[in-house]
Coordinates of N, CA and C in Angstrom, one line a residue:
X1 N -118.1 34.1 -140.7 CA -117.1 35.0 -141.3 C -117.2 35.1 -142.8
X2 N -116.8 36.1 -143.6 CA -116.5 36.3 -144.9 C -116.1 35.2 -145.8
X3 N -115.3 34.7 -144.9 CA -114.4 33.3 -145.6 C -115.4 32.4 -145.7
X4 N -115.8 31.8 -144.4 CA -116.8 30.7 -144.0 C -118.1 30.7 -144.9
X5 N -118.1 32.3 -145.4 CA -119.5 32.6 -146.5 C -119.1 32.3 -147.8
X6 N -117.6 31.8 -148.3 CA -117.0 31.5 -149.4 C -116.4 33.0 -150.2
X7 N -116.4 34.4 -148.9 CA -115.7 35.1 -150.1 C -114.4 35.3 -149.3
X8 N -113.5 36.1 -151.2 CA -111.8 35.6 -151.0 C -111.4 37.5 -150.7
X9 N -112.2 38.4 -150.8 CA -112.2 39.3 -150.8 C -112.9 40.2 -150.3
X10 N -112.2 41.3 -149.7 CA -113.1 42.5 -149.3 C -112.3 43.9 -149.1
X11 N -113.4 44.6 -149.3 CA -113.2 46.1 -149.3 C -113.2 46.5 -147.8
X12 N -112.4 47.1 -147.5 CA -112.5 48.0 -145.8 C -112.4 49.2 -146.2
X13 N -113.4 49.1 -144.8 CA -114.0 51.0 -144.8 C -113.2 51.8 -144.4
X14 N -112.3 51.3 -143.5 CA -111.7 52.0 -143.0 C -110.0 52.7 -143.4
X15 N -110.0 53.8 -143.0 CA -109.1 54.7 -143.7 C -108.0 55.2 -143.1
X16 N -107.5 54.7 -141.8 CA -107.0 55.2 -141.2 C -105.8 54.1 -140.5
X17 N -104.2 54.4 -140.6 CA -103.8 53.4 -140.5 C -103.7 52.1 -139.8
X18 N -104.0 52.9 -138.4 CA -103.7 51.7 -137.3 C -105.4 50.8 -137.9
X19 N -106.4 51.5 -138.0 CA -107.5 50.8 -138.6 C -107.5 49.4 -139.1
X20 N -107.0 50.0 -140.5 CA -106.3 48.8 -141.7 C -105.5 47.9 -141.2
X21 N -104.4 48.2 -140.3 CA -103.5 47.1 -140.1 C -103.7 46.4 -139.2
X22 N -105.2 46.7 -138.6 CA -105.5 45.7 -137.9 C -106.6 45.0 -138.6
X23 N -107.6 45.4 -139.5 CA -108.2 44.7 -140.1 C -107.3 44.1 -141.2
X24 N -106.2 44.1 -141.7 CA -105.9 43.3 -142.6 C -104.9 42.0 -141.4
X25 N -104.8 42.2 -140.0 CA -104.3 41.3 -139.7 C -105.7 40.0 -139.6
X26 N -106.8 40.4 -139.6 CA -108.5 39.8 -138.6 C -108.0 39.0 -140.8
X27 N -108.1 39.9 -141.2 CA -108.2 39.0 -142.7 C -107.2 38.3 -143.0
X28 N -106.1 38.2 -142.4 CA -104.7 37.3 -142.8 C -105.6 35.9 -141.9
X29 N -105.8 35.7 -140.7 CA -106.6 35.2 -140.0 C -107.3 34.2 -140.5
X30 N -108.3 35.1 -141.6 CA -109.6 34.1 -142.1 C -108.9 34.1 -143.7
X31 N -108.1 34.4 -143.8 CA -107.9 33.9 -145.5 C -108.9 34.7 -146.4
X32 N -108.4 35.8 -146.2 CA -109.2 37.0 -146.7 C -108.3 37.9 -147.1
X33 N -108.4 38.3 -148.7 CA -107.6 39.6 -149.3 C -108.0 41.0 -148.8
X34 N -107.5 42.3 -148.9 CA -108.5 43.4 -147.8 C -107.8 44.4 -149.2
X35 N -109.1 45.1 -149.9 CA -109.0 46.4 -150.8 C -108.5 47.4 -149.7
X36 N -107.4 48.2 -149.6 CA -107.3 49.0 -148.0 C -107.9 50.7 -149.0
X37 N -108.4 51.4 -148.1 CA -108.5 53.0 -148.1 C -107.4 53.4 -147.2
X38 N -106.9 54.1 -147.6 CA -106.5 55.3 -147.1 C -106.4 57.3 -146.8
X39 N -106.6 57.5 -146.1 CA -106.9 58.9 -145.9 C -106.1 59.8 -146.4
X40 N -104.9 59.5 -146.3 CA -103.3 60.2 -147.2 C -103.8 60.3 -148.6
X41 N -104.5 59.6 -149.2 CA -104.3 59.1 -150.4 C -105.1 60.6 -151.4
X42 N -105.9 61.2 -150.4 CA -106.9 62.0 -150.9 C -106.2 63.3 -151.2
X43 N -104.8 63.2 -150.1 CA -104.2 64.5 -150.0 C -103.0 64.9 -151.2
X44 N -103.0 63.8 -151.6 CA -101.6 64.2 -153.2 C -102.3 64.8 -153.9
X45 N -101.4 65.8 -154.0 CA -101.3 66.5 -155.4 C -100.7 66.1 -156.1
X46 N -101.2 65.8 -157.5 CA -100.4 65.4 -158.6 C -99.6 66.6 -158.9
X47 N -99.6 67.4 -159.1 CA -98.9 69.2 -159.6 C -97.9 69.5 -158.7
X48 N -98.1 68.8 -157.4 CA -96.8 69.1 -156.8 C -96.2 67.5 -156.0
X49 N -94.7 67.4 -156.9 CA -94.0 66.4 -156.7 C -93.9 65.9 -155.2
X50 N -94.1 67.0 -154.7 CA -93.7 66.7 -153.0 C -94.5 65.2 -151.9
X51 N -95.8 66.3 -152.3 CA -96.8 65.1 -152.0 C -96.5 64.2 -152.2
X52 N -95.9 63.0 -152.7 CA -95.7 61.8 -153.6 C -95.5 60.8 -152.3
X53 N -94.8 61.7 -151.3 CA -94.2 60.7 -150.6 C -94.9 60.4 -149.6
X54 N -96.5 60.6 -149.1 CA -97.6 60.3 -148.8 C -97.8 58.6 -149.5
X55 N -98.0 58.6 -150.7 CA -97.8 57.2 -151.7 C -96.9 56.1 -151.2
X56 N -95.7 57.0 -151.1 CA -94.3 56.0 -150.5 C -94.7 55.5 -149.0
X57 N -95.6 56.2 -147.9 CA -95.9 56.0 -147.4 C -96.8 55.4 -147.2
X58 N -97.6 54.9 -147.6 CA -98.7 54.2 -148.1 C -98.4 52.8 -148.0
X59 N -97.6 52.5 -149.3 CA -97.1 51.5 -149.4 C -96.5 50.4 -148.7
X60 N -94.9 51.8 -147.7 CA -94.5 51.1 -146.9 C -95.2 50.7 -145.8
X61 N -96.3 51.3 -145.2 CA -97.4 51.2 -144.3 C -98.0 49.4 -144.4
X62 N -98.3 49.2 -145.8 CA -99.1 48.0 -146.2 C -98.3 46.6 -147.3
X63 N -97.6 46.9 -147.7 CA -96.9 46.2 -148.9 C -96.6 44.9 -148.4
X64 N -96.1 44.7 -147.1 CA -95.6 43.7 -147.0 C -96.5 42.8 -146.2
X65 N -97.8 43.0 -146.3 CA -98.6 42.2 -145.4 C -99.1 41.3 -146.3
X66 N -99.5 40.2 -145.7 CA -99.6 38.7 -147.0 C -100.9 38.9 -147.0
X67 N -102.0 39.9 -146.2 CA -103.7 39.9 -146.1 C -104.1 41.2 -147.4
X68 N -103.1 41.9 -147.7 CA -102.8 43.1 -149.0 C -103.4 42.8 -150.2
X69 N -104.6 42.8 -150.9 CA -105.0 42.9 -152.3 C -104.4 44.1 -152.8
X70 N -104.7 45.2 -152.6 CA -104.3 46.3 -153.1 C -105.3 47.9 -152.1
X71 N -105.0 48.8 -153.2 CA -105.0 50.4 -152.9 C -106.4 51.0 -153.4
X72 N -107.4 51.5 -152.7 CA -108.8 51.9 -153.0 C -107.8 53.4 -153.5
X73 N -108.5 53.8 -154.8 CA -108.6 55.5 -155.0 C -109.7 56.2 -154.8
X74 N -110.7 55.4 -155.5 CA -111.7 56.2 -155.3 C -112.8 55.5 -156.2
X75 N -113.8 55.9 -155.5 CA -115.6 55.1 -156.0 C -115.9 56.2 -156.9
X76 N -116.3 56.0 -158.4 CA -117.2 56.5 -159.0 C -116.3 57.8 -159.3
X77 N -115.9 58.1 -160.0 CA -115.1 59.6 -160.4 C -116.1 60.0 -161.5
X78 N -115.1 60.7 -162.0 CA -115.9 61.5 -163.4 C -115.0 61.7 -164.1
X79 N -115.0 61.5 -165.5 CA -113.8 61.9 -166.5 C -112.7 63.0 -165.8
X80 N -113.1 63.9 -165.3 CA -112.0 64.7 -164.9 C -111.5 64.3 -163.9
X81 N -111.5 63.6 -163.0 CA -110.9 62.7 -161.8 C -110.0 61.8 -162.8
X82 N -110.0 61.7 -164.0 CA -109.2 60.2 -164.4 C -107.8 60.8 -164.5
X83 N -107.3 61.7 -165.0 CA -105.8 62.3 -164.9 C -105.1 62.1 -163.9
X84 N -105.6 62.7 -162.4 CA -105.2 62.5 -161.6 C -105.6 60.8 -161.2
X85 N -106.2 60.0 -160.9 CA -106.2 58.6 -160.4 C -105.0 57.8 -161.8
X86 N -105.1 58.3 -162.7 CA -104.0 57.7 -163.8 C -102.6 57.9 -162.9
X87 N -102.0 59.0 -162.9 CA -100.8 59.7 -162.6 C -100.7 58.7 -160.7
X88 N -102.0 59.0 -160.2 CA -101.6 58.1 -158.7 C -101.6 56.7 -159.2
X89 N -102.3 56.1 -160.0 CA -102.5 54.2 -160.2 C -100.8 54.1 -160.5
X90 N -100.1 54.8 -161.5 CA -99.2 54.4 -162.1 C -97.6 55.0 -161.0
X91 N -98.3 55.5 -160.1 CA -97.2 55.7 -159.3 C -97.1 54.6 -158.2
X92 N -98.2 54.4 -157.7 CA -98.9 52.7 -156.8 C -97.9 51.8 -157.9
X93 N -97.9 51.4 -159.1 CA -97.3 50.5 -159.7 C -95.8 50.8 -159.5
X94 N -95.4 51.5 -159.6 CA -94.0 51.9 -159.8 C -93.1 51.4 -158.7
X95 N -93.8 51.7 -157.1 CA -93.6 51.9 -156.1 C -93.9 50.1 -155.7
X96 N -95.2 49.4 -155.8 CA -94.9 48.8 -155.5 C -96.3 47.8 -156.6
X97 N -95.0 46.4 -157.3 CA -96.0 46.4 -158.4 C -96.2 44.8 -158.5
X98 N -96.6 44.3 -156.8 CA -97.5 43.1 -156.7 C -98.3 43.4 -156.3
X99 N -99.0 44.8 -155.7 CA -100.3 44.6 -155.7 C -101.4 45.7 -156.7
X100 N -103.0 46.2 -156.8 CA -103.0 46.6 -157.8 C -103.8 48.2 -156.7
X101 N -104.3 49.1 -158.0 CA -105.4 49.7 -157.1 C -106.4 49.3 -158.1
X102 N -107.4 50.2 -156.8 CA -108.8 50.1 -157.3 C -109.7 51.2 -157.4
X103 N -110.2 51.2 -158.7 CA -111.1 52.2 -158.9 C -112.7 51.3 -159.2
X104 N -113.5 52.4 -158.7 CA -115.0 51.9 -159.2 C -115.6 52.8 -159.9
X105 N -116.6 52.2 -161.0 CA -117.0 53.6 -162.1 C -118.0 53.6 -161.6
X106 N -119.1 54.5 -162.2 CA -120.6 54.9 -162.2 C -121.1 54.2 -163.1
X107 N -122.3 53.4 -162.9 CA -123.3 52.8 -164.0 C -123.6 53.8 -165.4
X108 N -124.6 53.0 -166.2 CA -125.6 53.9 -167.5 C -126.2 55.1 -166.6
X109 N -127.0 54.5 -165.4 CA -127.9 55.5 -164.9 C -127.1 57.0 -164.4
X110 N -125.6 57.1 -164.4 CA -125.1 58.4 -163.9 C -125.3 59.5 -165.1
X111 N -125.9 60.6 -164.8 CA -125.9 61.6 -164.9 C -124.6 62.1 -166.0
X112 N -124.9 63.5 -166.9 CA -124.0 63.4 -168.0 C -122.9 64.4 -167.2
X113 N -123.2 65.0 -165.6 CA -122.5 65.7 -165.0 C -121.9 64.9 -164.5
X114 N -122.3 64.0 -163.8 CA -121.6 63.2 -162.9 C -120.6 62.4 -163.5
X115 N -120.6 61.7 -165.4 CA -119.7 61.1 -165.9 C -118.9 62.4 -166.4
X116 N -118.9 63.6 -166.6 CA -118.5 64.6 -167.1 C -117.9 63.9 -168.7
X117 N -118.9 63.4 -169.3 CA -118.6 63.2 -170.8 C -120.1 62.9 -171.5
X118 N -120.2 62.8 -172.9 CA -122.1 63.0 -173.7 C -122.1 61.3 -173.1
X119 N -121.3 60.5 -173.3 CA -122.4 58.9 -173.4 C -121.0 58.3 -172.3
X120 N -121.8 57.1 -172.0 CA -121.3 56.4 -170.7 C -120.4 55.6 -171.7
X121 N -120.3 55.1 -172.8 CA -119.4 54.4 -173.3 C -118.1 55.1 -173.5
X122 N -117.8 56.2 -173.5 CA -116.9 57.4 -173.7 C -116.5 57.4 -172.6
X123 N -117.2 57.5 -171.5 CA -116.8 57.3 -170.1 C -116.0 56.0 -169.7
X124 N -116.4 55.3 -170.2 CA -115.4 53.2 -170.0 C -114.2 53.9 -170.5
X125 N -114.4 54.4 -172.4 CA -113.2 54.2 -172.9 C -112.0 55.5 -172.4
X126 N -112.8 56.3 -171.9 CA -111.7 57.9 -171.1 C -111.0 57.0 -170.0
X127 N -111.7 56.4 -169.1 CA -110.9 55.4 -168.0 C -110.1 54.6 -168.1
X128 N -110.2 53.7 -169.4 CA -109.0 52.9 -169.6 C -107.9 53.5 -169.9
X129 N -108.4 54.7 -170.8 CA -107.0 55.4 -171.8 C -106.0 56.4 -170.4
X130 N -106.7 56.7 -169.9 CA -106.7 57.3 -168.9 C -105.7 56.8 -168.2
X131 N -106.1 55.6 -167.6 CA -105.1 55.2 -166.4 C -104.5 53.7 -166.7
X132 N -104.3 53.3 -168.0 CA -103.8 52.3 -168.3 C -104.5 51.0 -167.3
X133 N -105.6 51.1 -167.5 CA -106.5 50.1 -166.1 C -106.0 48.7 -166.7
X134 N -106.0 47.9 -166.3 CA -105.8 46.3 -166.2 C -106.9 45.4 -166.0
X135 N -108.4 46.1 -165.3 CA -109.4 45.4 -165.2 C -110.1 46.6 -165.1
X136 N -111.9 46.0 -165.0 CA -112.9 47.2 -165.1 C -113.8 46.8 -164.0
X137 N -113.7 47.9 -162.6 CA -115.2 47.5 -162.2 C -116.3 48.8 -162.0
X138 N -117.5 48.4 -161.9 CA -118.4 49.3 -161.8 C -119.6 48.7 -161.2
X139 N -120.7 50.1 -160.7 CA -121.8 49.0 -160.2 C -122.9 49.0 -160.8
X140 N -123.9 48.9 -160.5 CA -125.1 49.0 -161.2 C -126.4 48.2 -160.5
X141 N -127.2 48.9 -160.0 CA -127.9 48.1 -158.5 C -129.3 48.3 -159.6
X142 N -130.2 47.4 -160.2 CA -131.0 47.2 -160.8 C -132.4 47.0 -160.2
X143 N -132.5 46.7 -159.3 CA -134.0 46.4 -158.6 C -134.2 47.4 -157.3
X144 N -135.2 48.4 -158.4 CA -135.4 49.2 -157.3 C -136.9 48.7 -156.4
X145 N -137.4 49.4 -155.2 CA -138.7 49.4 -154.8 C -139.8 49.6 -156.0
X146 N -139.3 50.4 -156.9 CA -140.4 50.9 -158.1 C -140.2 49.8 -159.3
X147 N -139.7 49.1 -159.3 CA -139.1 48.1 -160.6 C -137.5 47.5 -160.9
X148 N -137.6 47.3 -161.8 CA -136.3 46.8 -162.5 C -135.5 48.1 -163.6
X149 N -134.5 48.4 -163.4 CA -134.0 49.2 -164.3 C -134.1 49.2 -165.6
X150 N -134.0 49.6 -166.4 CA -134.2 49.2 -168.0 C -132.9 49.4 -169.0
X151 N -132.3 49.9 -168.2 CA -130.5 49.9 -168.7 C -129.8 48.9 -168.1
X152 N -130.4 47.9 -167.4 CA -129.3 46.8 -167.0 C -128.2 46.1 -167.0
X153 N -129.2 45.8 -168.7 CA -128.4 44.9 -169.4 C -127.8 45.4 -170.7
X154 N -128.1 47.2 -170.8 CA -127.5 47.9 -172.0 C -126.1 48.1 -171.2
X155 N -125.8 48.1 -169.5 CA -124.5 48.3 -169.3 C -123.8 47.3 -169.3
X156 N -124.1 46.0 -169.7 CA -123.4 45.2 -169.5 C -122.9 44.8 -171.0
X157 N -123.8 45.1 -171.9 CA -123.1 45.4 -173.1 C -122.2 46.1 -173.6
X158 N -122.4 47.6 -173.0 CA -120.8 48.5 -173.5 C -119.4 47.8 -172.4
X159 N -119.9 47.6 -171.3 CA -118.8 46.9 -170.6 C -118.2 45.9 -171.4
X160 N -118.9 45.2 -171.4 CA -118.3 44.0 -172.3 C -117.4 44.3 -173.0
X161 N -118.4 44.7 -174.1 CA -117.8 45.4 -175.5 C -116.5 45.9 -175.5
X162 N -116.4 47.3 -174.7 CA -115.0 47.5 -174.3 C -113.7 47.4 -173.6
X163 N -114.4 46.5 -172.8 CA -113.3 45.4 -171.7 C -112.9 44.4 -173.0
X164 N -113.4 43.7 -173.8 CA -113.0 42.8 -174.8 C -112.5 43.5 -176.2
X165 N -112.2 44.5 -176.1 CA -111.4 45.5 -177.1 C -110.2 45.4 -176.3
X166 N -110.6 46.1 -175.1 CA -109.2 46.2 -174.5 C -108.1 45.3 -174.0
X167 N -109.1 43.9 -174.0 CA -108.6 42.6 -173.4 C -108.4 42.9 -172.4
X168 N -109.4 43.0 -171.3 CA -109.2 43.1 -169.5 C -110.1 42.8 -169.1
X169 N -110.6 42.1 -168.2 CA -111.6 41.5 -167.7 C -112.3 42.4 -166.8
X170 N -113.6 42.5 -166.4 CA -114.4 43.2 -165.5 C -115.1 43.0 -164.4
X171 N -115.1 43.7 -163.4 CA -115.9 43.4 -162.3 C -117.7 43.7 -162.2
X172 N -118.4 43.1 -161.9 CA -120.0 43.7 -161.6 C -120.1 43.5 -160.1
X173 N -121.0 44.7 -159.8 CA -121.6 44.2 -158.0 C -123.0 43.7 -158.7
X174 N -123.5 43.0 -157.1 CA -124.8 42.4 -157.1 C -125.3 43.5 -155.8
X175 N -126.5 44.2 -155.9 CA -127.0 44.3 -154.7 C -127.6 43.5 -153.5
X176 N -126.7 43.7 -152.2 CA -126.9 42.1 -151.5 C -127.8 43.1 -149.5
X177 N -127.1 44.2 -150.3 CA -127.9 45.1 -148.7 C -129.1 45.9 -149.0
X178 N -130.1 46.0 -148.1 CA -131.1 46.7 -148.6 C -130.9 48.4 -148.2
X179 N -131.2 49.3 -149.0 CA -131.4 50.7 -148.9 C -131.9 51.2 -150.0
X180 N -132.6 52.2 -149.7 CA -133.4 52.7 -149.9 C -132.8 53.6 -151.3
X181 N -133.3 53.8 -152.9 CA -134.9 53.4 -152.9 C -134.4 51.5 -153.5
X182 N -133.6 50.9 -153.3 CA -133.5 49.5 -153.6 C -134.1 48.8 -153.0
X183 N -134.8 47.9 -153.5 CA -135.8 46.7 -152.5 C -134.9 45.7 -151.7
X184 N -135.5 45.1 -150.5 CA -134.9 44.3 -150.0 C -134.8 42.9 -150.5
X185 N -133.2 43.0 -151.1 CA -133.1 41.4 -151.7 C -133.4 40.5 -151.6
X186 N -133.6 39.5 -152.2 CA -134.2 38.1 -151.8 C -134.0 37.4 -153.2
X187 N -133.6 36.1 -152.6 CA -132.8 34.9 -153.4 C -132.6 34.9 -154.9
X188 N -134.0 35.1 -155.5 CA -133.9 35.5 -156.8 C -133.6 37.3 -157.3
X189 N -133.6 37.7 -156.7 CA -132.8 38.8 -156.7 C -131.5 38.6 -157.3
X190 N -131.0 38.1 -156.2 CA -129.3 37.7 -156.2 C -129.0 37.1 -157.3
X191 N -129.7 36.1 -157.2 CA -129.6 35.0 -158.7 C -129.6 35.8 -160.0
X192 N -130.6 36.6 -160.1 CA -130.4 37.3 -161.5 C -129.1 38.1 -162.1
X193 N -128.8 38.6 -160.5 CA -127.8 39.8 -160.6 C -126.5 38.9 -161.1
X194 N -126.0 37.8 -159.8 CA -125.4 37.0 -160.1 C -125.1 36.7 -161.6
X195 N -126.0 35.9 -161.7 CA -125.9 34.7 -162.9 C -125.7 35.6 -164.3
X196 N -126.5 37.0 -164.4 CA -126.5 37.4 -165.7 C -125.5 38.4 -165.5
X197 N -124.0 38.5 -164.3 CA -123.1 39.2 -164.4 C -121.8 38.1 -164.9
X198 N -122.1 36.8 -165.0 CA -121.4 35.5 -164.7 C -121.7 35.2 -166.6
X199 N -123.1 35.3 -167.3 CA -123.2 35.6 -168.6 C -122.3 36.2 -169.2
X200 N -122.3 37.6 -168.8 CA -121.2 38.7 -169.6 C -120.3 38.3 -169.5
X201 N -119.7 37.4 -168.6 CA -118.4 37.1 -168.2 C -117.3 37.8 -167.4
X202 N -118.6 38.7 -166.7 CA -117.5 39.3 -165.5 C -117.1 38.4 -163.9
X203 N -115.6 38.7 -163.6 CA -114.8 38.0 -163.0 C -115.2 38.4 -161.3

């Protein structure tokens, strides 16, 4: 199990409610926190007040379960996604404010369309200002079939940089599954990703 492998957390894929509330009971089980998705969550409009109560529902859906980390919004946005995930993160707080959400950014390597801003450092600092974030995560899968990235460790410098302006701590992934064009990991793989995300001082 997850646990037995020493982790305290995980993300579920699943989005739908009876889904989640039965995977977060399998994680109350093994002593496992559960990131939940939900499908409602796609449908608010910020512009119209009504929707909101999709959120309320949300909540009351999951809040009181002791296996609850928090509320997935969304993987990888783009500056213009930050208004709206701001306006939902701080309604999630309002509503219910022991547990957190979660957002995930795009690495150096995204595209100046896909961050919808000129530099990825502009992009960190639009997301904080944005949604009053409390921590930073993003990914950044560095070993491809063709080599090693060469912005690796330039992202883990503006991360830094700006998570320690802001005083909030940050998340890194390690690539631990193989797909394509990423090589299939192996021990020192891990170790580098690991160890030199554990340097930066991400949590």
């Amino acid at each position: 199990t997850l646990h037995n492998a020493g982790f305290t957390h995980c993300f579920s894929t699943f989005n739908k409610k009876e889904q989640n509330l039965q995977a977060l009971d399998a994680a109350e089980k093994n002593n496992v926190k559960l990131i939940v998705a939900d499908e409602r969550i796609s449908d608010v409009n910020i512009n119209v007040d009504s929707t909101f109560f999709l959120i309320d529902s949300i909540v009351a859906d999951y809040s009181n379960h002791p296996a609850l980390w928090g509320y997935y919004l969304q993987d990888e946005p783009g500056k213009d996604d930050f208004s709206r995930l701001g306006k939902i993160s701080r309604y999630f707080v309002e509503k219910d404010s022991v547990h957190s959400t979660y957002v995930n950014l795009f690495p150096t390597y995204a595209t100046p369309a896909q961050l919808d801003t000129a530099d990825y450092e502009g992009y960190v600092r639009a997301f904080i200002d944005s949604t009053n974030a409390t921590y930073l995560s993003y990914d950044h899968y560095p070993i491809r079939e063709s080599g090693v990235r060469k912005d690796y460790y330039q992202n883990f410098e503006i991360v830094r940089k700006t998570t320690l302006e802001y005083d909030i701590p940050f998340w890194a992934f390690s690539l631990s599954v193989h797909h394509s064009p990423y090589a299939k990991p192996i021990k020192s793989h891990l170790q580098m990703q690991v160890y030199s995300a554990l340097a930066y001082g991400a949590k």
